Short mmCIF file of C-alpha atoms in Angstrom, two decimals:
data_model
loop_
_atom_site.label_atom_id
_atom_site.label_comp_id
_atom_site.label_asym_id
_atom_site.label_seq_id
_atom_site.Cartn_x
_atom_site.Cartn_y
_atom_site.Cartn_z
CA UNK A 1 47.81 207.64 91.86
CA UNK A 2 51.40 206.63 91.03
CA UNK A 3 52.75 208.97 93.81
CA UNK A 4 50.20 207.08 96.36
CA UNK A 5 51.28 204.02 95.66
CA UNK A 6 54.89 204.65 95.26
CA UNK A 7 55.09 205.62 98.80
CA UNK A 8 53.15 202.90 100.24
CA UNK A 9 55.62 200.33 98.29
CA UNK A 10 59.05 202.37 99.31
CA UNK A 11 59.33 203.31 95.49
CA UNK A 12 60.51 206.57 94.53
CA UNK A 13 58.10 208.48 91.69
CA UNK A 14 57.49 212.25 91.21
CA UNK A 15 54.90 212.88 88.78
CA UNK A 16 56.10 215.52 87.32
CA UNK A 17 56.32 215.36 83.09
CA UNK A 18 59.41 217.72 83.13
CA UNK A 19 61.59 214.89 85.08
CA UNK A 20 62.35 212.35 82.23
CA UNK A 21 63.67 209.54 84.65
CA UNK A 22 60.05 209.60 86.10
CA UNK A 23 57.58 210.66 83.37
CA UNK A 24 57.80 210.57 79.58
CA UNK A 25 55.53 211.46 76.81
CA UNK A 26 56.16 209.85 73.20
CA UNK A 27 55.29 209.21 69.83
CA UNK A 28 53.93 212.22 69.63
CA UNK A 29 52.04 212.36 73.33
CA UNK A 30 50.04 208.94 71.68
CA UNK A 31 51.63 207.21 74.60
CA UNK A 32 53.07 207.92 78.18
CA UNK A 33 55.70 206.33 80.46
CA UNK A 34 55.86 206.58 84.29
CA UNK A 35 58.91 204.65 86.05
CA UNK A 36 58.98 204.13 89.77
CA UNK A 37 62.87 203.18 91.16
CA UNK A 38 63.30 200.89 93.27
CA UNK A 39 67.04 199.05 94.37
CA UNK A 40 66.76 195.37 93.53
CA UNK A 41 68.02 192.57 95.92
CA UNK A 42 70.98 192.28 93.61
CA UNK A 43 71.65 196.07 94.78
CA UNK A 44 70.55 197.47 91.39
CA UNK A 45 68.99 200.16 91.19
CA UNK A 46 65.94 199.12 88.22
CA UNK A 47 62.58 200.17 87.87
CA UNK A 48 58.84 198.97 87.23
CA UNK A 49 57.30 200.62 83.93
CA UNK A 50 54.11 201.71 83.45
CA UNK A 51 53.44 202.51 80.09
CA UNK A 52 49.70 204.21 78.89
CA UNK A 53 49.19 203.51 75.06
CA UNK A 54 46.10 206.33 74.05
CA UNK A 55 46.27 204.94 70.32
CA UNK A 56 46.30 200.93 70.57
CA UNK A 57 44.78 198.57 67.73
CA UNK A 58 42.73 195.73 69.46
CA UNK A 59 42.58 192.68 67.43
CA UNK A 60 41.03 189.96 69.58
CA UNK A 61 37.92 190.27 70.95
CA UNK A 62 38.44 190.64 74.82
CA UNK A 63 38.97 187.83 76.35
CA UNK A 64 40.78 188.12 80.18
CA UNK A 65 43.42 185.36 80.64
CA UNK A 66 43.97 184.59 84.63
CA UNK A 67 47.66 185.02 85.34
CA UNK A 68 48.51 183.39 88.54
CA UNK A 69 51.11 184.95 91.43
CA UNK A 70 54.26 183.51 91.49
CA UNK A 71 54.27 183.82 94.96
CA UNK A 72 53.92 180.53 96.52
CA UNK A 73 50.60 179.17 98.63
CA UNK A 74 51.95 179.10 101.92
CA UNK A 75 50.53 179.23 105.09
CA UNK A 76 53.61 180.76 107.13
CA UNK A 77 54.06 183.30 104.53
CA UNK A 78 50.45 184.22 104.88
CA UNK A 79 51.44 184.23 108.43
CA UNK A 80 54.28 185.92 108.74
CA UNK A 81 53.38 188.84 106.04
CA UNK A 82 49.58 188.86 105.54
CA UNK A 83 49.17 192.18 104.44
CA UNK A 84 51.72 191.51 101.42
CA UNK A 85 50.64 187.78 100.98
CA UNK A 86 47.10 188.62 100.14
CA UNK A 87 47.97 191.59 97.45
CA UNK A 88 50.77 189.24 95.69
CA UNK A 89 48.46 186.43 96.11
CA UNK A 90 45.86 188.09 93.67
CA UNK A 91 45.45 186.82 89.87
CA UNK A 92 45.80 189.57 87.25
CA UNK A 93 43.88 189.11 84.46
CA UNK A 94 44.90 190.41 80.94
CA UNK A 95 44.30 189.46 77.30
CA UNK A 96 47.51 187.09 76.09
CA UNK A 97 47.03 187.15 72.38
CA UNK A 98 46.90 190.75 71.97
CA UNK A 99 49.58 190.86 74.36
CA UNK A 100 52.09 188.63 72.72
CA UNK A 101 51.52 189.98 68.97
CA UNK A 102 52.08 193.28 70.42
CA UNK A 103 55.35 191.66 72.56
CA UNK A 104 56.24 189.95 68.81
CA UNK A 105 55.92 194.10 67.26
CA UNK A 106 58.28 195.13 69.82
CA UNK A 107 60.81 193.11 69.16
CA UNK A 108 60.46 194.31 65.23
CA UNK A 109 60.60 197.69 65.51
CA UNK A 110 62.26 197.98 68.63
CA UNK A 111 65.83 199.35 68.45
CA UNK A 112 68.49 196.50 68.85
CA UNK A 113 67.39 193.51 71.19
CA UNK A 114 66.48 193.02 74.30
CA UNK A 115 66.40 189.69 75.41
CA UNK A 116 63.46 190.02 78.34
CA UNK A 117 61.40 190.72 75.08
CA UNK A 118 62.41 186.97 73.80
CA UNK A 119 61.82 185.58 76.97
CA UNK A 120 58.74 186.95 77.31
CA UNK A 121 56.94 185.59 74.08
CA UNK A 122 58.64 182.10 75.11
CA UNK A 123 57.17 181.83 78.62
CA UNK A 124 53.73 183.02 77.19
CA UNK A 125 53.85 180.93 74.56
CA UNK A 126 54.81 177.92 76.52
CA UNK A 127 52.34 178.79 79.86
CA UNK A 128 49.05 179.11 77.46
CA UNK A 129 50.08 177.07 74.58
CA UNK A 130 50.69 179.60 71.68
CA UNK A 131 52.01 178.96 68.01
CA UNK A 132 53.74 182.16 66.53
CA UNK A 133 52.79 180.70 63.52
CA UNK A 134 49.09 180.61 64.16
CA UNK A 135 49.17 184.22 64.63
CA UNK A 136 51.28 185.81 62.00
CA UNK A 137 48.45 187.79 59.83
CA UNK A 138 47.36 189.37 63.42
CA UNK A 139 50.89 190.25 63.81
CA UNK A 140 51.46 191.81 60.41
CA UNK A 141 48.50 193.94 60.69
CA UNK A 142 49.77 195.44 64.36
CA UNK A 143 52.86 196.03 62.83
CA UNK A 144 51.54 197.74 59.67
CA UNK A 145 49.48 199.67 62.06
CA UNK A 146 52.59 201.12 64.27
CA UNK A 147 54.66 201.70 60.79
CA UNK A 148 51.84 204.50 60.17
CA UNK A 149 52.34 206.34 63.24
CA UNK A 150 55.61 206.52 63.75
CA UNK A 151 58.97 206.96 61.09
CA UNK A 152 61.32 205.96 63.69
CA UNK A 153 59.65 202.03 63.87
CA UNK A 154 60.09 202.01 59.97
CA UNK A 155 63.79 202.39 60.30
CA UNK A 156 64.14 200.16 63.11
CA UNK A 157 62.13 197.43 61.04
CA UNK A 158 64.15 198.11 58.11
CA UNK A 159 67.66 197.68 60.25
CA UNK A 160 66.20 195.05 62.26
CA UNK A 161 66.06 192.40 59.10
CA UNK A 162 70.21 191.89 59.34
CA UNK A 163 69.71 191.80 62.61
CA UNK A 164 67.41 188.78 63.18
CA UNK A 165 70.18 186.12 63.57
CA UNK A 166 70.95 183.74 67.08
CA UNK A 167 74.83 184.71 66.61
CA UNK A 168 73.49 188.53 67.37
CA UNK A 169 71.66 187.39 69.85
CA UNK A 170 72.24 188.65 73.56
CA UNK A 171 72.29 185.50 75.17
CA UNK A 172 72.01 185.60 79.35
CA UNK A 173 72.51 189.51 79.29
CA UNK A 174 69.29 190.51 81.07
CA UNK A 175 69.31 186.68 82.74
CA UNK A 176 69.41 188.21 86.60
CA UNK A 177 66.10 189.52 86.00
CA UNK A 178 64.25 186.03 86.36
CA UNK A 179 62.38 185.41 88.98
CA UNK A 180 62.41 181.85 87.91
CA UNK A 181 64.39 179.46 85.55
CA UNK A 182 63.99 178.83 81.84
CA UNK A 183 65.00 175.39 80.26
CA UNK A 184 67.72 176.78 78.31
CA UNK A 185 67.99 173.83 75.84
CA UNK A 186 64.04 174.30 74.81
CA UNK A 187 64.47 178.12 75.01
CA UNK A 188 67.58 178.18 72.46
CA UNK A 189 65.24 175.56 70.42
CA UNK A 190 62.43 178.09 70.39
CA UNK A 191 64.27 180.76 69.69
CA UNK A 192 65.98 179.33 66.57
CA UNK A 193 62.51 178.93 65.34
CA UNK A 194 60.85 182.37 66.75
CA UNK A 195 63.87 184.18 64.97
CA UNK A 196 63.39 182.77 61.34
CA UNK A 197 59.73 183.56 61.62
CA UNK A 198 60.18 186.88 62.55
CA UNK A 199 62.39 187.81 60.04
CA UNK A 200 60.37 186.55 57.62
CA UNK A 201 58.03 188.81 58.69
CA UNK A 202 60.67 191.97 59.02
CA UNK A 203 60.93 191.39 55.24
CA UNK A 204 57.55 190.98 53.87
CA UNK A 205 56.95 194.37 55.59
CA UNK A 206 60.13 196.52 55.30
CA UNK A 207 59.84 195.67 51.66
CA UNK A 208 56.48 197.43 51.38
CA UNK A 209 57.39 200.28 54.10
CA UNK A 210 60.79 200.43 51.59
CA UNK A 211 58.08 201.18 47.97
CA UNK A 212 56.15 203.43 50.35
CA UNK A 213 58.97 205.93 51.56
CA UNK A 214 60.13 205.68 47.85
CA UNK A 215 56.76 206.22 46.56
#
């Protein structure tokens, strides 16, 4: 499927699981990575991930979300590339709360930051009017259910609490990847916020990861 669809986009994909830059198996084979390469108009050379979870908690009962194109109505455009317009035109639908506990996980137990990962739980929370705080226990129990499956997360999680601080922050490092701009001033306001409540929650559980691996 990935090698169909790479070709009719001009991306370049092999399936084959021995190539790590285009296939990867992880955790254990629970999950599975495919990356199709593409050069960007900044003449990068970057990549869209596809990533299959085939162990995922579901906390929410599922609810799709519409998330609209960010290409533009236009009737030239529709014009001019009709074949494109109509695909990039389409809403994808997808279920945000799940999404953004499991985008607030990553950023826990991920190793060192990333900033898209910030970004991401900003715009999401700002487009369908989230409160981090409102889902904190749903959080916790996604991240107590990745610290079961996988030893690496724990000592990311446990590294990660020092970590959580705006001066470590990355800011504007992975900027050039926005397709559109942030307000910086309510970003930085955001994030101040994001980051204490995250650490908070870094150390409620690397505490009780930290009596587990001792127990």
């Amino acid at each position: 499927m990935f090698e169909d669809i790479a070709e009719r986009k001009g991306l370049e994909f092999r399936c084959d699981k021995r190539d790590g830059s285009y296939v990867e198996l992880g955790g254990g084979n629970k999950f599975m990575t495919f990356k199709l390469w593409f050069s960007s108009a900044s003449g990068l050379k970057t990549l869209v991930k596809v990533q299959v979870n085939f162990v995922e908690y579901i906390i929410f009962p599922i609810k799709e979300v519409k998330l609209k194109s960010i290409c533009p109505e236009s009737e030239e455009l529709e014009f001019l590339f009709p074949e494109f317009y109509m695909e990039y035109r389409k809403s994808i639908r997808f279920k945000v709360y799940d999404i953004f506990c499991e985008k607030a996980r990553a950023i826990l137990t991920r190793k060192g930051f990333k900033e898209r990962d910030f970004v991401d739980a900003y715009m999401i929370s700002k487009r369908f009017n989230l409160r981090y705080e409102d889902l904190e226990e749903e959080t916790l129990r996604k991240l107590k259910f990745i610290l079961r499956l996988y030893y690496k997360y724990r000592r990311n999680l446990n590294d990660k609490v020092s970590m959580l601080t705006v001066e470590n922050f990355p800011f504007g490092s992975e900027r050039y990847l926005l397709m559109e701009k942030i307000d910086e001033e309510d970003f930085h306001l955001f994030l101040n916020g994001f980051m204490v409540w995250l650490k908070e929650l870094a150390k409620a559980d690397s505490f009780r990861v930290n009596r587990t691996l001792k127990g």
